[in-house]
Amino acid sequence: MTHPHNESPLNPLPPVVIALFLVIVGLEVVFNLGARGLIGGPQAVGWRLGTLERFAFSAEIFAWMRESGRWPIEHVMRFVSYPFVHASFTHALFAGVMLLALGKMVGEVMGSLAVLLLFFVSAAGGALVYALLVGSSTPLIGAYPAVYGLIGGFTYLLWLRLGQLGEKQMRAFTLIGFLLVIQLIFGLLFGANAEWVADLAGFVIGFAMSTLLVPGGWAKLVDRLRQRN
C-alpha cells in the first residue's frame, strides 16, 4: 500500500493528451531544427511550407471535392491533419499548453477516448463550418478548433457542477467569453481573421458531444427517448 506522504501531489496527464502534445510540439522542433540547418540539409528549410501544403485544411479543395464528387483520401484527411501543423513555434506552443490543461481536466472525468473524440470531431466540424460559412482561400491550420472542443467539454462539466451547487450556470461560459473577447481585440489590432468561426464551431460541437460523453450521459439520453415514446 502506498504511503500518503509518498504520493505525487499532481495527477498524471492522460497518455492520449501527452501523445497529442508530443506530435504538435515535436513537429515544431523538427521544423525549427531544419530551418536552422541542424538537420535535413538545405531542403529542410522548406519542410514547414511543404507540410502546410499537404496537410492544412483548404476550403477551396473542399469546394472542389463537393462539386466534382471526388473525395481523395489525401484531401479528406485534411479535416483531421490540420490541427498538427502551425504557423510558428509560438503558435503551436500556446495550443499545446491549452491542450495539456484542458485535456487533463476533461480526461480525468470523461476518459481518454472522450478526449480523442472531442479533439478530432471538433477539429473536423470546425473545418466544415469554416468551409461552408467562410470559404476563405486562407488555409485553416492549428489545433485551436480542436482545443476549443475541449473547452466545450470543460464548460459542460463546469455547467453541471454549478447546477449541482445551486449556483448560476451561466458562469460556466466565462472562459469561452473571455477567449472570444481576446480574439476580437487581436482582430481589431492586427486585422480580422475568420479562423474564429472554426474555433467557435469547435466549442459548440465539444459542448454538445459532452452531453453524451460525460459519465451517464448516454444512459440519460436513452431514458429521455423512452419517456417520450
Short mmCIF file of N, CA, C and O in Angstrom, two decimals, residues 3-94:
data_model
loop_
_atom_site.label_atom_id
_atom_site.label_comp_id
_atom_site.label_asym_id
_atom_site.label_seq_id
_atom_site.Cartn_x
_atom_site.Cartn_y
_atom_site.Cartn_z
N HIS A 3 2.21 4.81 0.79
CA HIS A 3 2.08 5.72 1.90
C HIS A 3 1.61 7.08 1.38
O HIS A 3 2.10 7.56 0.35
N PRO A 4 0.64 7.75 2.06
CA PRO A 4 0.10 9.03 1.59
C PRO A 4 1.19 10.06 1.34
O PRO A 4 1.07 10.88 0.43
N HIS A 5 2.27 10.03 2.16
CA HIS A 5 3.31 11.05 2.02
C HIS A 5 4.17 10.82 0.78
O HIS A 5 4.90 11.70 0.36
N ASN A 6 4.10 9.60 0.20
CA ASN A 6 4.88 9.29 -0.97
C ASN A 6 4.11 9.50 -2.27
O ASN A 6 4.66 9.36 -3.35
N GLU A 7 2.82 9.82 -2.20
CA GLU A 7 2.00 10.03 -3.39
C GLU A 7 2.31 11.39 -3.99
O GLU A 7 2.53 12.38 -3.31
N SER A 8 2.29 11.42 -5.33
CA SER A 8 2.54 12.67 -6.04
C SER A 8 1.38 13.62 -5.85
O SER A 8 0.22 13.22 -5.91
N PRO A 9 1.67 14.92 -5.58
CA PRO A 9 0.59 15.89 -5.40
C PRO A 9 -0.10 16.23 -6.71
O PRO A 9 -1.15 16.85 -6.72
N LEU A 10 0.49 15.81 -7.84
CA LEU A 10 -0.08 16.10 -9.15
C LEU A 10 -0.58 14.82 -9.79
O LEU A 10 0.12 13.81 -9.81
N ASN A 11 -1.80 14.86 -10.34
CA ASN A 11 -2.32 13.72 -11.05
C ASN A 11 -1.66 13.63 -12.42
O ASN A 11 -1.46 14.65 -13.07
N PRO A 12 -1.30 12.44 -12.87
CA PRO A 12 -0.64 12.31 -14.17
C PRO A 12 -1.56 12.69 -15.31
O PRO A 12 -2.78 12.52 -15.22
N LEU A 13 -0.96 13.18 -16.38
CA LEU A 13 -1.73 13.53 -17.56
C LEU A 13 -2.19 12.27 -18.27
O LEU A 13 -1.46 11.27 -18.31
N PRO A 14 -3.38 12.27 -18.87
CA PRO A 14 -3.81 11.12 -19.66
C PRO A 14 -2.83 10.88 -20.81
O PRO A 14 -2.38 11.84 -21.45
N PRO A 15 -2.47 9.64 -21.10
CA PRO A 15 -1.49 9.34 -22.16
C PRO A 15 -1.86 9.94 -23.52
O PRO A 15 -0.98 10.38 -24.27
N VAL A 16 -3.16 9.94 -23.85
CA VAL A 16 -3.55 10.47 -25.16
C VAL A 16 -3.27 11.97 -25.26
O VAL A 16 -2.92 12.48 -26.33
N VAL A 17 -3.39 12.67 -24.16
CA VAL A 17 -3.10 14.11 -24.15
C VAL A 17 -1.61 14.34 -24.37
O VAL A 17 -1.20 15.21 -25.14
N ILE A 18 -0.80 13.54 -23.69
CA ILE A 18 0.65 13.64 -23.87
C ILE A 18 1.03 13.33 -25.31
O ILE A 18 1.87 14.01 -25.91
N ALA A 19 0.40 12.30 -25.88
CA ALA A 19 0.71 11.91 -27.26
C ALA A 19 0.37 13.02 -28.24
O ALA A 19 1.17 13.35 -29.14
N LEU A 20 -0.80 13.62 -28.09
CA LEU A 20 -1.19 14.71 -28.98
C LEU A 20 -0.23 15.90 -28.85
O LEU A 20 0.17 16.51 -29.84
N PHE A 21 0.12 16.20 -27.61
CA PHE A 21 1.05 17.31 -27.36
C PHE A 21 2.41 17.04 -27.99
O PHE A 21 3.00 17.94 -28.62
N LEU A 22 2.91 15.83 -27.85
CA LEU A 22 4.23 15.50 -28.40
C LEU A 22 4.26 15.58 -29.92
O LEU A 22 5.26 15.99 -30.51
N VAL A 23 3.16 15.19 -30.56
CA VAL A 23 3.10 15.29 -32.02
C VAL A 23 3.15 16.75 -32.45
O VAL A 23 3.90 17.13 -33.36
N ILE A 24 2.35 17.59 -31.79
CA ILE A 24 2.29 19.02 -32.14
C ILE A 24 3.64 19.70 -31.91
O ILE A 24 4.18 20.36 -32.82
N VAL A 25 4.19 19.55 -30.73
CA VAL A 25 5.45 20.21 -30.40
C VAL A 25 6.62 19.54 -31.10
O VAL A 25 7.57 20.20 -31.52
N GLY A 26 6.55 18.22 -31.26
CA GLY A 26 7.63 17.50 -31.93
C GLY A 26 7.82 17.97 -33.36
O GLY A 26 8.96 18.15 -33.83
N LEU A 27 6.72 18.18 -34.07
CA LEU A 27 6.81 18.69 -35.44
C LEU A 27 7.48 20.06 -35.45
O LEU A 27 8.30 20.36 -36.33
N GLU A 28 7.13 20.90 -34.49
CA GLU A 28 7.72 22.24 -34.43
C GLU A 28 9.22 22.18 -34.17
O GLU A 28 9.99 22.96 -34.73
N VAL A 29 9.63 21.27 -33.32
CA VAL A 29 11.06 21.10 -33.05
C VAL A 29 11.79 20.70 -34.33
O VAL A 29 12.85 21.25 -34.66
N VAL A 30 11.21 19.77 -35.08
CA VAL A 30 11.82 19.33 -36.33
C VAL A 30 11.89 20.48 -37.33
O VAL A 30 12.92 20.69 -37.98
N PHE A 31 10.79 21.23 -37.46
CA PHE A 31 10.77 22.36 -38.39
C PHE A 31 11.83 23.39 -38.04
O PHE A 31 12.53 23.92 -38.92
N ASN A 32 11.95 23.70 -36.76
CA ASN A 32 12.91 24.72 -36.33
C ASN A 32 14.36 24.25 -36.48
O ASN A 32 15.22 25.03 -36.89
N LEU A 33 14.62 23.00 -36.18
CA LEU A 33 15.97 22.47 -36.38
C LEU A 33 16.33 22.45 -37.87
O LEU A 33 17.46 22.77 -38.26
N GLY A 34 15.34 22.10 -38.69
CA GLY A 34 15.58 22.10 -40.13
C GLY A 34 15.81 23.48 -40.68
O GLY A 34 16.69 23.70 -41.53
N ALA A 35 15.05 24.46 -40.20
CA ALA A 35 15.19 25.84 -40.67
C ALA A 35 16.55 26.42 -40.28
O ALA A 35 17.07 27.31 -40.98
N ARG A 36 17.14 25.92 -39.21
CA ARG A 36 18.46 26.38 -38.77
C ARG A 36 19.61 25.58 -39.38
O ARG A 36 20.77 25.81 -39.06
N GLY A 37 19.25 24.63 -40.24
CA GLY A 37 20.27 23.84 -40.91
C GLY A 37 20.92 22.80 -40.05
O GLY A 37 21.97 22.26 -40.40
N LEU A 38 20.31 22.46 -38.92
CA LEU A 38 20.90 21.49 -38.00
C LEU A 38 20.57 20.05 -38.39
O LEU A 38 21.29 19.13 -38.00
N ILE A 39 19.48 19.86 -39.13
CA ILE A 39 19.13 18.53 -39.62
C ILE A 39 18.54 18.66 -41.02
O ILE A 39 18.06 19.73 -41.41
N GLY A 40 18.61 17.59 -41.78
CA GLY A 40 17.91 17.53 -43.05
C GLY A 40 18.56 18.16 -44.26
O GLY A 40 18.07 18.00 -45.37
N GLY A 41 19.62 18.91 -44.06
CA GLY A 41 20.28 19.53 -45.20
C GLY A 41 19.54 20.75 -45.71
O GLY A 41 18.59 21.24 -45.09
N PRO A 42 19.92 21.27 -46.88
CA PRO A 42 19.33 22.50 -47.43
C PRO A 42 17.82 22.43 -47.65
O PRO A 42 17.11 23.41 -47.48
N GLN A 43 17.32 21.24 -48.03
CA GLN A 43 15.89 21.11 -48.31
C GLN A 43 15.03 21.21 -47.05
O GLN A 43 13.82 21.42 -47.13
N ALA A 44 15.64 21.09 -45.87
CA ALA A 44 14.87 21.14 -44.62
C ALA A 44 14.27 22.51 -44.37
O ALA A 44 13.30 22.64 -43.61
N VAL A 45 14.81 23.53 -45.02
CA VAL A 45 14.28 24.89 -44.85
C VAL A 45 12.82 24.96 -45.28
O VAL A 45 12.02 25.73 -44.72
N GLY A 46 12.44 24.15 -46.26
CA GLY A 46 11.08 24.19 -46.78
C GLY A 46 10.15 23.14 -46.18
O GLY A 46 9.04 22.94 -46.69
N TRP A 47 10.59 22.47 -45.11
CA TRP A 47 9.75 21.43 -44.52
C TRP A 47 8.40 21.95 -44.04
O TRP A 47 7.37 21.33 -44.27
N ARG A 48 8.41 23.11 -43.37
CA ARG A 48 7.14 23.63 -42.83
C ARG A 48 6.17 23.94 -43.97
O ARG A 48 4.99 23.55 -43.92
N LEU A 49 6.66 24.64 -44.99
CA LEU A 49 5.79 25.00 -46.11
C LEU A 49 5.26 23.77 -46.81
O LEU A 49 4.07 23.70 -47.15
N GLY A 50 6.12 22.77 -47.01
CA GLY A 50 5.67 21.55 -47.66
C GLY A 50 4.61 20.82 -46.85
O GLY A 50 3.64 20.29 -47.40
N THR A 51 4.78 20.81 -45.53
CA THR A 51 3.81 20.15 -44.66
C THR A 51 2.48 20.90 -44.66
O THR A 51 1.41 20.28 -44.67
N LEU A 52 2.54 22.23 -44.66
CA LEU A 52 1.31 23.02 -44.71
C LEU A 52 0.55 22.76 -46.01
O LEU A 52 -0.68 22.63 -46.01
N GLU A 53 1.27 22.70 -47.11
CA GLU A 53 0.62 22.47 -48.40
C GLU A 53 -0.05 21.10 -48.45
O GLU A 53 -1.08 20.93 -49.10
N ARG A 54 0.51 20.15 -47.75
CA ARG A 54 -0.01 18.78 -47.81
C ARG A 54 -1.09 18.49 -46.78
O ARG A 54 -2.02 17.71 -47.05
N PHE A 55 -1.01 19.12 -45.60
CA PHE A 55 -1.90 18.73 -44.51
C PHE A 55 -2.85 19.82 -44.02
O PHE A 55 -3.76 19.53 -43.25
N ALA A 56 -2.66 21.07 -44.41
CA ALA A 56 -3.57 22.14 -43.98
C ALA A 56 -4.95 21.93 -44.61
O ALA A 56 -5.07 21.36 -45.70
N PHE A 57 -5.99 22.40 -43.92
CA PHE A 57 -7.34 22.29 -44.47
C PHE A 57 -7.59 23.44 -45.42
O PHE A 57 -7.35 24.60 -45.11
N SER A 58 -8.11 23.11 -46.60
CA SER A 58 -8.37 24.12 -47.62
C SER A 58 -9.85 24.12 -47.98
O SER A 58 -10.39 23.10 -48.43
N ALA A 59 -10.50 25.27 -47.79
CA ALA A 59 -11.90 25.39 -48.17
C ALA A 59 -12.08 25.26 -49.68
O ALA A 59 -13.10 24.77 -50.16
N GLU A 60 -11.07 25.71 -50.43
CA GLU A 60 -11.14 25.62 -51.89
C GLU A 60 -11.09 24.17 -52.35
O GLU A 60 -11.82 23.77 -53.27
N ILE A 61 -10.23 23.36 -51.74
CA ILE A 61 -10.16 21.94 -52.08
C ILE A 61 -11.46 21.24 -51.69
O ILE A 61 -11.97 20.38 -52.41
N PHE A 62 -12.02 21.63 -50.55
CA PHE A 62 -13.29 21.05 -50.11
C PHE A 62 -14.39 21.38 -51.12
O PHE A 62 -15.21 20.52 -51.46
N ALA A 63 -14.42 22.62 -51.60
CA ALA A 63 -15.41 23.02 -52.59
C ALA A 63 -15.24 22.21 -53.88
O ALA A 63 -16.23 21.78 -54.49
N TRP A 64 -13.99 21.97 -54.27
CA TRP A 64 -13.73 21.17 -55.47
C TRP A 64 -14.24 19.74 -55.28
O TRP A 64 -14.84 19.15 -56.19
N MET A 65 -14.03 19.18 -54.09
CA MET A 65 -14.48 17.81 -53.83
C MET A 65 -16.01 17.73 -53.89
O MET A 65 -16.57 16.77 -54.42
N ARG A 66 -16.67 18.73 -53.33
CA ARG A 66 -18.14 18.74 -53.37
C ARG A 66 -18.65 18.83 -54.80
O ARG A 66 -19.61 18.14 -55.18
N GLU A 67 -18.05 19.70 -55.59
CA GLU A 67 -18.51 19.92 -56.96
C GLU A 67 -18.22 18.73 -57.87
O GLU A 67 -19.02 18.37 -58.72
N SER A 68 -17.04 18.12 -57.66
CA SER A 68 -16.63 17.02 -58.53
C SER A 68 -17.16 15.67 -58.07
O SER A 68 -17.21 14.70 -58.85
N GLY A 69 -17.55 15.60 -56.81
CA GLY A 69 -17.99 14.31 -56.26
C GLY A 69 -16.85 13.35 -56.00
O GLY A 69 -17.07 12.17 -55.76
N ARG A 70 -15.65 13.85 -56.04
CA ARG A 70 -14.46 13.03 -55.80
C ARG A 70 -13.90 13.37 -54.42
O ARG A 70 -13.77 14.55 -54.07
N TRP A 71 -13.55 12.35 -53.65
CA TRP A 71 -13.09 12.55 -52.27
C TRP A 71 -11.79 11.79 -52.03
O TRP A 71 -11.77 10.79 -51.30
N PRO A 72 -10.68 12.24 -52.62
CA PRO A 72 -9.39 11.57 -52.41
C PRO A 72 -9.01 11.58 -50.94
O PRO A 72 -9.17 12.58 -50.25
N ILE A 73 -8.49 10.46 -50.47
CA ILE A 73 -8.16 10.33 -49.06
C ILE A 73 -7.13 11.36 -48.61
O ILE A 73 -7.16 11.84 -47.48
N GLU A 74 -6.20 11.74 -49.52
CA GLU A 74 -5.17 12.70 -49.14
C GLU A 74 -5.74 14.09 -48.88
O GLU A 74 -5.11 14.91 -48.21
N HIS A 75 -6.96 14.35 -49.40
CA HIS A 75 -7.61 15.62 -49.12
C HIS A 75 -8.64 15.50 -47.99
O HIS A 75 -8.80 16.43 -47.20
N VAL A 76 -9.31 14.36 -47.92
CA VAL A 76 -10.27 14.15 -46.82
C VAL A 76 -9.55 14.17 -45.47
O VAL A 76 -10.08 14.70 -44.49
N MET A 77 -8.33 13.64 -45.44
CA MET A 77 -7.59 13.57 -44.18
C MET A 77 -7.22 14.96 -43.65
O MET A 77 -6.88 15.10 -42.47
N ARG A 78 -7.32 15.98 -44.51
CA ARG A 78 -7.02 17.34 -44.06
C ARG A 78 -7.95 17.79 -42.93
O ARG A 78 -7.59 18.66 -42.14
N PHE A 79 -9.14 17.20 -42.85
CA PHE A 79 -10.08 17.55 -41.79
C PHE A 79 -9.51 17.25 -40.40
O PHE A 79 -9.86 17.92 -39.43
N VAL A 80 -8.64 16.25 -40.31
CA VAL A 80 -8.09 15.87 -39.01
C VAL A 80 -6.57 16.01 -38.94
O VAL A 80 -5.97 15.77 -37.88
N SER A 81 -5.94 16.40 -40.04
CA SER A 81 -4.47 16.58 -40.02
C SER A 81 -4.06 18.02 -39.75
O SER A 81 -2.96 18.26 -39.21
N TYR A 82 -4.93 18.98 -40.09
CA TYR A 82 -4.53 20.38 -39.94
C TYR A 82 -4.25 20.82 -38.51
O TYR A 82 -3.46 21.75 -38.28
N PRO A 83 -4.85 20.16 -37.47
CA PRO A 83 -4.52 20.60 -36.09
C PRO A 83 -3.06 20.39 -35.70
O PRO A 83 -2.61 20.94 -34.69
N PHE A 84 -2.32 19.61 -36.47
CA PHE A 84 -0.95 19.29 -36.08
C PHE A 84 0.09 20.18 -36.76
O PHE A 84 1.28 20.04 -36.48
N VAL A 85 -0.34 21.07 -37.64
CA VAL A 85 0.60 21.98 -38.30
C VAL A 85 0.25 23.42 -37.93
O VAL A 85 -0.91 23.80 -37.91
N HIS A 86 1.29 24.20 -37.63
CA HIS A 86 1.10 25.57 -37.15
C HIS A 86 1.99 26.54 -37.91
O HIS A 86 2.92 26.13 -38.61
N ALA A 87 1.70 27.81 -37.74
CA ALA A 87 2.44 28.84 -38.46
C ALA A 87 3.82 29.09 -37.86
O ALA A 87 4.73 29.53 -38.55
N SER A 88 3.97 28.82 -36.56
CA SER A 88 5.24 29.09 -35.88
C SER A 88 5.30 28.26 -34.60
O SER A 88 4.30 27.66 -34.18
N PHE A 89 6.46 28.27 -33.97
CA PHE A 89 6.62 27.55 -32.71
C PHE A 89 5.72 28.14 -31.63
O PHE A 89 5.11 27.40 -30.84
N THR A 90 5.62 29.47 -31.57
CA THR A 90 4.76 30.12 -30.58
C THR A 90 3.30 29.75 -30.78
O THR A 90 2.57 29.48 -29.83
N HIS A 91 2.88 29.74 -32.04
CA HIS A 91 1.51 29.36 -32.39
C HIS A 91 1.20 27.96 -31.86
O HIS A 91 0.13 27.71 -31.29
N ALA A 92 2.15 27.03 -32.05
CA ALA A 92 1.97 25.66 -31.59
C ALA A 92 2.06 25.54 -30.08
O ALA A 92 1.33 24.76 -29.46
N LEU A 93 2.96 26.31 -29.47
CA LEU A 93 3.18 26.21 -28.03
C LEU A 93 1.93 26.60 -27.24
O LEU A 93 1.54 25.92 -26.29
N PHE A 94 1.29 27.70 -27.64
CA PHE A 94 0.08 28.13 -26.94
C PHE A 94 -1.01 27.07 -27.06
O PHE A 94 -1.71 26.76 -26.09
#
